């Protein structure tokens, strides 16, 4: 029982949160809608009563030959005014509803974006997160507003239904009772369908995402070349079509079952309506009711059942909305594990000590074993160290830990001698500039692409051009039609595509834009020619005054001048030292360097000199 109570309380809290969200998003529209609920509840009852008076007046006048046409005309005028008021109220409700829907939808999307920014990187590397996000994105755009729309309809139809049922009960209590009973099965049916639909959609989240991914592959420019060269279009399209077919068939099965049950309940409700007509007709024939009463009660039965059907449909829809809003709540309730301490330390100026790792170990939640084990390294202000090693040795994972995108499972990472957990994560990350191997390509202006490296400065700042000159990106940007104001990439109109090497220079400029104390570059020259590579490494050296730099590269010739080289293998640092020391040791680094030298057909010493 306690579990059921907690579930009901959670349902109520979810509805209340949705109402608060709607109110805060569009308070004016919400107020107008509240007034319209009252108006639209009164108008149908008033209209029925006026029609009764019209028919009774005409019937009485026809019976005694003394027709008061002025009174009938007045009543018809009142009926017309009520009809016009109903139209005006409906139009205003539609307008305010549209305004409210747009404002609520934008607010909900903003909340999803804010949560996406807040959550840890670990969520982005977990498929379950993407299922949760997918479900939230599906529902957030319309569910909160639909819940309020349905609640508005429930309140309005409740008021109308109560009035009409009271009217029917004045003839006979049985009329009101059977009218309610006739439409009750439809409510139970829709609640059952909502449960099944909610569970089905949760079960199909992964399939929906897979179909969406295949559709994206078929329409995305990044994959267009390979799809055509390898003739993958029909293969991917067939897979997409098969997934969509399975999803469509599952949804159709649910809809078919609901439709058949709906038809049965609607048939029963129709029989009740005509039975009620028969009873009211009999009461009129024996003189209990007037002709006006007959028309009014006929209308009351019809509208009463319609109002009850709308009411119960709205209640079932509220139940469904509440179920599906749990998908949104599930996403919004995600909490980041990496948080600022209660009293964060200020970021120190690096003097004697820089960035250090002490006995750091780490494993991803889904990985079978540790990715990093007992990592010890240090880089001081004015120094450049290099991380080298085969693919999968843990270099990029270590960078993520250094940036505090993850926290180590064991050991310590210190910045200026202080454990990095003692800083606010956002402030700490501003002290580190990073160029990842899979750097971002923003389809925005060239200026934005560089300015994003440090948005604390104005975008028109000379620092943007200075950073571009340092990375060598200025040469490509100056050739663009609108130079720094030109959009990069082909996603938007007038955009200009860059080569891979030019994009990499822009990414480097983004890092050079920052005045961070530590600069980390992951494969900074992988897409550059030998001359550009040498220039970039020279610039990195120039930037080292009071800064620390960490360079990750597979091109070992580009890191041989580093103050220390750490060679990683299988998540461990297997050796460290200068280039000369490691070559003399004849270990992993020396073998890797010699292998690359052989690929160039150049002796080791000659390779060092030429590169």
Tab-separated table of C-alpha atoms in Angstrom, residues 4 15 21 64 69 78 115 153 163 201 212 318 379 381 388 405 419 452 456 490 494 501 512 575 582 585 587:
chain	number	residue	atom	x	y	z
A	4	UNK	CA	1.040	2.569	-4.258
A	15	UNK	CA	1.254	17.091	-12.676
A	21	UNK	CA	6.038	25.125	-15.625
A	64	UNK	CA	-54.070	29.690	-28.165
A	69	UNK	CA	-43.445	37.330	-31.851
A	78	UNK	CA	-30.300	36.089	-26.980
A	115	UNK	CA	20.360	19.507	-18.334
A	153	UNK	CA	-10.751	20.464	-21.113
A	163	UNK	CA	-24.851	20.935	-15.028
A	201	UNK	CA	7.535	3.042	-26.402
A	212	UNK	CA	16.947	7.652	-36.605
A	318	UNK	CA	-4.202	13.170	-18.410
A	379	UNK	CA	54.399	18.901	-16.096
A	381	UNK	CA	55.230	25.785	-15.911
A	388	UNK	CA	53.005	8.584	-26.784
A	405	UNK	CA	35.553	15.292	-17.317
A	419	UNK	CA	43.832	18.392	-5.518
A	452	UNK	CA	34.819	29.952	-28.542
A	456	UNK	CA	35.164	36.001	-21.782
A	490	UNK	CA	28.426	23.493	-46.061
A	494	UNK	CA	27.143	30.787	-48.141
A	501	UNK	CA	44.378	20.532	-42.193
A	512	UNK	CA	45.601	29.521	-28.534
A	575	UNK	CA	58.841	4.392	-19.460
A	582	UNK	CA	64.528	6.663	-24.230
A	585	UNK	CA	67.182	2.577	-23.280
A	587	UNK	CA	62.528	0.055	-25.003
